[in-house]
Amino acid sequence: MNLLLKEIRFNPLLWMLVFVPAVLLGEELAPSSHTLLFILAVLAIVPLAGLLSHATEAVAEKTGDAIGGLLNATLGNLTELIIAITALHAGEYMLVKASIAGAIVTNSLFMLGASFLLGGLRYHVQEYNRAGGRLYSALLLMATIALLAPGAVADVDLAQGELMAQKLSTGLSILLIAAYGLGLLFSLRTHKELFDSKDKGEAHAQTWPLGLAIITLIVVTVMVAWVSEIFVSSVQKAGESLGISPAFVGFIVVALVGAAAEMTVAFSAARKNRLDMSVSIALGSASQIALFVAPVLVLLSYLVGPKPMDLQFWPGAVTMTMISAVTACFITNSGRSAWFIGALLVFIYAVFAMTLYVVPPGSHAPL
Amino acid sequence: MNLLLKEIRFNPLLWMLVFVPAVLLGEELAPSSHTLLFILAVLAIVPLAGLLSHATEAVAEKTGDAIGGLLNATLGNLTELIIAITALHAGEYMLVKASIAGAIVTNSLFMLGASFLLGGLRYHVQEYNRAGGRLYSALLLMATIALLAPGAVADVDLAQGELMAQKLSTGLSILLIAAYGLGLLFSLRTHKELFDSKDKGEAHAQTWPLGLAIITLIVVTVMVAWVSEIFVSSVQKAGESLGISPAFVGFIVVALVGAAAEMTVAFSAARKNRLDMSVSIALGSASQIALFVAPVLVLLSYLVGPKPMDLQFWPGAVTMTMISAVTACFITNSGRSAWFIGALLVFIYAVFAMTLYVVPPGSHAPL
Amino acid sequence: MNLLLKEIRFNPLLWMLVFVPAVLLGEELAPSSHTLLFILAVLAIVPLAGLLSHATEAVAEKTGDAIGGLLNATLGNLTELIIAITALHAGEYMLVKASIAGAIVTNSLFMLGASFLLGGLRYHVQEYNRAGGRLYSALLLMATIALLAPGAVADVDLAQGELMAQKLSTGLSILLIAAYGLGLLFSLRTHKELFDSKDKGEAHAQTWPLGLAIITLIVVTVMVAWVSEIFVSSVQKAGESLGISPAFVGFIVVALVGAAAEMTVAFSAARKNRLDMSVSIALGSASQIALFVAPVLVLLSYLVGPKPMDLQFWPGAVTMTMISAVTACFITNSGRSAWFIGALLVFIYAVFAMTLYVVPPGSHAPL
């Protein structure tokens, strides 16, 4: 418990935990102040996501390489998953899809770019492991293609094609999860030396005991679910009064909030000239969204949602996600970085955000 | 003749030659069992394609480097060409176009990916000639762009634009064939050292005499044409009863069948750690389809088909082919491979196949 | 003055200056011979553009590294800018947009390709600085994405979305110019060693005095503006009688004419085996169009044009420009070149030109 408090004391991000009781109290006292609740929920999820990934890592460290790697890989995007499941339950399909596509774009453009930018402001030119960067970006590219291809390829007429799209999405989800399993086999078993990063452990000189870690994991998961519910139920009304569309909230806000914890790790690694770690966090997380989180959501939609969800994204989302993956591939190909490369990645992200803010996808887009 | 029989005895693929009389007999006895004839024709084309490429190589070896290279390059996709001409003659334009796009996708995703996968299951990490891989993938990328750009760029309204599309396709076909000629000049004359592969000859310790090779070439070509006719005439009815669209048959079945012989060579090279050869067969063949087979079919359509064929592919085909070419470029860029890279390529192919199976291109797609 | 005449005597391109009085005289004597005036104007702009870039370089050399670099970077595409402003003033939006997209495509496919081709005809294999090539092509790719993404992403319904598109374009233009400023900071200040080319100065053993250079700059700018006016006012009627669309004129003719001067420099560098210089001229110029010329035109359209211009390009232009940028990235990635690579780039350019000539964008394309 002392350790947990110490962690909180030294990690400014966790001071934001104060917003957790605030949002719960807000829900009690002013259940109709949607905008306030929305903002409080966003602020509360950030530190919870941070705790969640700390706890996951702690459990992973204690349980040995193989199971630990599996845990890290599976629960790494737990926050995004919980928010998306809550949105699924509420039937907010546009929010779910936007948060899937947005998480890929945010991780591969903003997280990667800001890491390059922050690292580059301190170091003139930074080098990182080309082989690792390439492997991750190849994984990301192919995961993205597999996720988006149906939407780009299939010319489904919505009126008569909903059943088709559903059938296709279910089949593809099973394929994607199988590929994800093979990827784990590859990165944790047969070729784990390619993914090894010497730096990884150093960050935590002192690790939590297993019991504390597991309890934290469970408690925080429940709290994230709770706050997510407030978030999802307030998002539409809050969006209306703030003048932002569900697509923008999902694509930009949920993605930034869900990834905030990983971002602080990636950015601090970049500032310490450990770009290998930043690249693997950013691109690893993006490919996990495509290969694991998205298909799991499709399969869960049969149990959780009012109706099954498919993998048809609106055309703009397909374009943005594809561009992000291809750009990440080009950029990481060289194994070198300077501040301007990072600035340009962040800048493309800003272009996308601005486009989505000014021109939200029309109501005729497939939900 | 002994040599031919010996080849057949030691090459299990050629045992399938038994399906050639079977399909001819089937056509005689049960001309209306379309599904049976379709399956028998598919099974018969595989070994014929194998014999055809053996014979082409044998003639090429005897006629010296320059003419031999030209022969190999021109007749390398003879099977695909014959099937496509037969389909052209029958007016099955969707089948022809699907088989062009499908051959590019199948060669650059499935043949390349399965080579990486099969090689990677035996060797931990495989290296291959980066320069060669890059040259081939650049060639493929540009061939694909040239082939597909019109369909992606031109916004032809079908009602009034058919003449335009026709004019454009003819002009482009002439351009493509000119580029193909320059490519031969480059790879066989001015820069042939870049394409040299020491391994190439070794596979055939014992070569056929020229007479046998030429006779085999002619006889097998006639037989392929004969079986193709049965194949094309049965495909539509068989497709209906098996529940598969002409687009799927062309894109997946014809492409796999036509390339079966080359695949066995590419796969066995990969298993012997000669990835250079696998890469050059897969990507060389894909670029040949785009630069030579496709424009030849357009020009032949004036003589053979009921009406001229254009190069407008349905949007999904353009997307899949572009994605395949870009992916092949990224993958071969590194000059290294492991089993999972191959698995992911095969997996993208499976995604495309599944999409095409579940959601065939609509009837509103340009034929 | 002597220097100026000497320059003219030894530079065959400048002999074409004779077309300047010819077109001005033509306008006086036969103001309705649109086709003649159009051709004379095209021929007159080529040498003027050449003089303009000579004068810019001379001023840049005299004013020291920092300001000189800024001048070179800003005025490098002055000819394109003047022509586009004239067209903007005349309300010829399709011509302006086509010339923006066309300049990117022409520089990154034709100028780069012809440099490789011309260099490759003299040298068997040419090597160039990979780091520089990569930096420039990454810059180009990201500039292109930023410029085109809105058009590809936003699904604006023209009837009700014009205001939206306008708002978005203005916001993006400010972002693009900010990125351009950061790029100058990067290439002229913080990381200028990456962009240094030893060869650059050698071309001009003898430089102009500052006074002559500035006077030439001003006088020639006025003359380009004058001839541009004749060009723009004759283009539509001339296009009709020659059977070519405004899109083709902007995309191909304006782009080739505006870049003619830089092309002669890039080509002669390639013939001297200084491909670094050719690559940096071609791709640097293409990214400048996207990051500087295009947004400046949008902002100027509020002052100059009959109504504000947006950044919505017709879909074919988006596709062609994206393909060009991606292709340039792939090609320059290797740092090696041979004649066929150049031939293929030129050939893709020919494919685009032919497509645009036969199938001009329909009247339903967004202007």
mmCIF file with all atom_site columns, N, CA and C in Angstrom, chain B residues 6 39 49 53 152 154 167 173 202 210 221 244 253 261 289 305 331 348:
data_model
loop_
_atom_site.group_PDB
_atom_site.id
_atom_site.type_symbol
_atom_site.label_atom_id
_atom_site.label_alt_id
_atom_site.label_comp_id
_atom_site.label_asym_id
_atom_site.label_entity_id
_atom_site.label_seq_id
_atom_site.pdbx_PDB_ins_code
_atom_site.Cartn_x
_atom_site.Cartn_y
_atom_site.Cartn_z
_atom_site.occupancy
_atom_site.B_iso_or_equiv
_atom_site.pdbx_formal_charge
_atom_site.auth_seq_id
_atom_site.auth_comp_id
_atom_site.auth_asym_id
_atom_site.auth_atom_id
_atom_site.pdbx_PDB_model_num
ATOM 1  N N  . LYS B 1 6   ? 10.634  -39.775 -67.310 1.00 0.00 ? 6   LYS B N  1
ATOM 2  C CA . LYS B 1 6   ? 11.418  -39.713 -66.070 1.00 0.00 ? 6   LYS B CA 1
ATOM 3  C C  . LYS B 1 6   ? 10.994  -38.500 -65.249 1.00 0.00 ? 6   LYS B C  1
ATOM 4  N N  . ILE B 1 39  ? -14.170 -28.773 -61.828 1.00 0.00 ? 39  ILE B N  1
ATOM 5  C CA . ILE B 1 39  ? -13.144 -29.256 -60.896 1.00 0.00 ? 39  ILE B CA 1
ATOM 6  C C  . ILE B 1 39  ? -12.089 -30.065 -61.637 1.00 0.00 ? 39  ILE B C  1
ATOM 7  N N  . ALA B 1 49  ? 0.331   -26.761 -66.766 1.00 0.00 ? 49  ALA B N  1
ATOM 8  C CA . ALA B 1 49  ? 1.094   -25.531 -66.560 1.00 0.00 ? 49  ALA B CA 1
ATOM 9  C C  . ALA B 1 49  ? 2.523   -25.865 -66.159 1.00 0.00 ? 49  ALA B C  1
ATOM 10 N N  . SER B 1 53  ? 5.943   -24.854 -68.312 1.00 0.00 ? 53  SER B N  1
ATOM 11 C CA . SER B 1 53  ? 7.079   -24.037 -67.890 1.00 0.00 ? 53  SER B CA 1
ATOM 12 C C  . SER B 1 53  ? 8.383   -24.830 -67.965 1.00 0.00 ? 53  SER B C  1
ATOM 13 N N  . ALA B 1 152 ? -8.236  4.264   -61.542 1.00 0.00 ? 152 ALA B N  1
ATOM 14 C CA . ALA B 1 152 ? -8.318  5.047   -60.319 1.00 0.00 ? 152 ALA B CA 1
ATOM 15 C C  . ALA B 1 152 ? -8.494  6.526   -60.614 1.00 0.00 ? 152 ALA B C  1
ATOM 16 N N  . ALA B 1 154 ? -9.375  8.066   -63.868 1.00 0.00 ? 154 ALA B N  1
ATOM 17 C CA . ALA B 1 154 ? -10.419 8.506   -64.779 1.00 0.00 ? 154 ALA B CA 1
ATOM 18 C C  . ALA B 1 154 ? -11.782 8.235   -64.176 1.00 0.00 ? 154 ALA B C  1
ATOM 19 N N  . LYS B 1 167 ? -10.502 3.895   -75.923 1.00 0.00 ? 167 LYS B N  1
ATOM 20 C CA . LYS B 1 167 ? -9.401  4.627   -76.555 1.00 0.00 ? 167 LYS B CA 1
ATOM 21 C C  . LYS B 1 167 ? -8.202  4.695   -75.606 1.00 0.00 ? 167 LYS B C  1
ATOM 22 N N  . SER B 1 173 ? -2.137  0.367   -73.432 1.00 0.00 ? 173 SER B N  1
ATOM 23 C CA . SER B 1 173 ? -1.586  -0.963  -73.704 1.00 0.00 ? 173 SER B CA 1
ATOM 24 C C  . SER B 1 173 ? -0.318  -0.852  -74.533 1.00 0.00 ? 173 SER B C  1
ATOM 25 N N  . GLU B 1 202 ? 21.131  -24.831 -61.620 1.00 0.00 ? 202 GLU B N  1
ATOM 26 C CA . GLU B 1 202 ? 21.329  -26.050 -60.851 1.00 0.00 ? 202 GLU B CA 1
ATOM 27 C C  . GLU B 1 202 ? 20.137  -26.991 -60.814 1.00 0.00 ? 202 GLU B C  1
ATOM 28 N N  . LEU B 1 210 ? 16.339  -30.172 -77.637 1.00 0.00 ? 210 LEU B N  1
ATOM 29 C CA . LEU B 1 210 ? 15.514  -29.082 -78.164 1.00 0.00 ? 210 LEU B CA 1
ATOM 30 C C  . LEU B 1 210 ? 14.232  -29.595 -78.827 1.00 0.00 ? 210 LEU B C  1
ATOM 31 N N  . THR B 1 221 ? 0.568   -26.674 -75.159 1.00 0.00 ? 221 THR B N  1
ATOM 32 C CA . THR B 1 221 ? -0.186  -25.434 -75.391 1.00 0.00 ? 221 THR B CA 1
ATOM 33 C C  . THR B 1 221 ? -1.570  -25.755 -75.943 1.00 0.00 ? 221 THR B C  1
ATOM 34 N N  . ILE B 1 244 ? -20.118 -19.503 -55.887 1.00 0.00 ? 244 ILE B N  1
ATOM 35 C CA . ILE B 1 244 ? -19.016 -18.544 -55.987 1.00 0.00 ? 244 ILE B CA 1
ATOM 36 C C  . ILE B 1 244 ? -19.153 -17.718 -57.260 1.00 0.00 ? 244 ILE B C  1
ATOM 37 N N  . VAL B 1 253 ? -9.169  -18.621 -58.027 1.00 0.00 ? 253 VAL B N  1
ATOM 38 C CA . VAL B 1 253 ? -8.960  -19.965 -58.570 1.00 0.00 ? 253 VAL B CA 1
ATOM 39 C C  . VAL B 1 253 ? -8.029  -19.932 -59.783 1.00 0.00 ? 253 VAL B C  1
ATOM 40 N N  . ALA B 1 261 ? 2.551   -24.096 -61.031 1.00 0.00 ? 261 ALA B N  1
ATOM 41 C CA . ALA B 1 261 ? 3.855   -24.637 -61.409 1.00 0.00 ? 261 ALA B CA 1
ATOM 42 C C  . ALA B 1 261 ? 4.983   -23.754 -60.889 1.00 0.00 ? 261 ALA B C  1
ATOM 43 N N  . ILE B 1 289 ? 2.671   -9.906  -65.650 1.00 0.00 ? 289 ILE B N  1
ATOM 44 C CA . ILE B 1 289 ? 1.220   -9.887  -65.880 1.00 0.00 ? 289 ILE B CA 1
ATOM 45 C C  . ILE B 1 289 ? 0.763   -8.449  -66.176 1.00 0.00 ? 289 ILE B C  1
ATOM 46 N N  . GLY B 1 305 ? -12.388 -11.157 -79.127 1.00 0.00 ? 305 GLY B N  1
ATOM 47 C CA . GLY B 1 305 ? -13.628 -11.075 -78.347 1.00 0.00 ? 305 GLY B CA 1
ATOM 48 C C  . GLY B 1 305 ? -14.801 -10.541 -79.132 1.00 0.00 ? 305 GLY B C  1
ATOM 49 N N  . ILE B 1 331 ? 7.966   -5.055  -47.809 1.00 0.00 ? 331 ILE B N  1
ATOM 50 C CA . ILE B 1 331 ? 8.488   -6.291  -47.235 1.00 0.00 ? 331 ILE B CA 1
ATOM 51 C C  . ILE B 1 331 ? 9.864   -6.619  -47.808 1.00 0.00 ? 331 ILE B C  1
ATOM 52 N N  . ILE B 1 348 ? -3.034  -11.651 -45.273 1.00 0.00 ? 348 ILE B N  1
ATOM 53 C CA . ILE B 1 348 ? -3.703  -10.583 -46.024 1.00 0.00 ? 348 ILE B CA 1
ATOM 54 C C  . ILE B 1 348 ? -4.395  -11.164 -47.254 1.00 0.00 ? 348 ILE B C  1
#
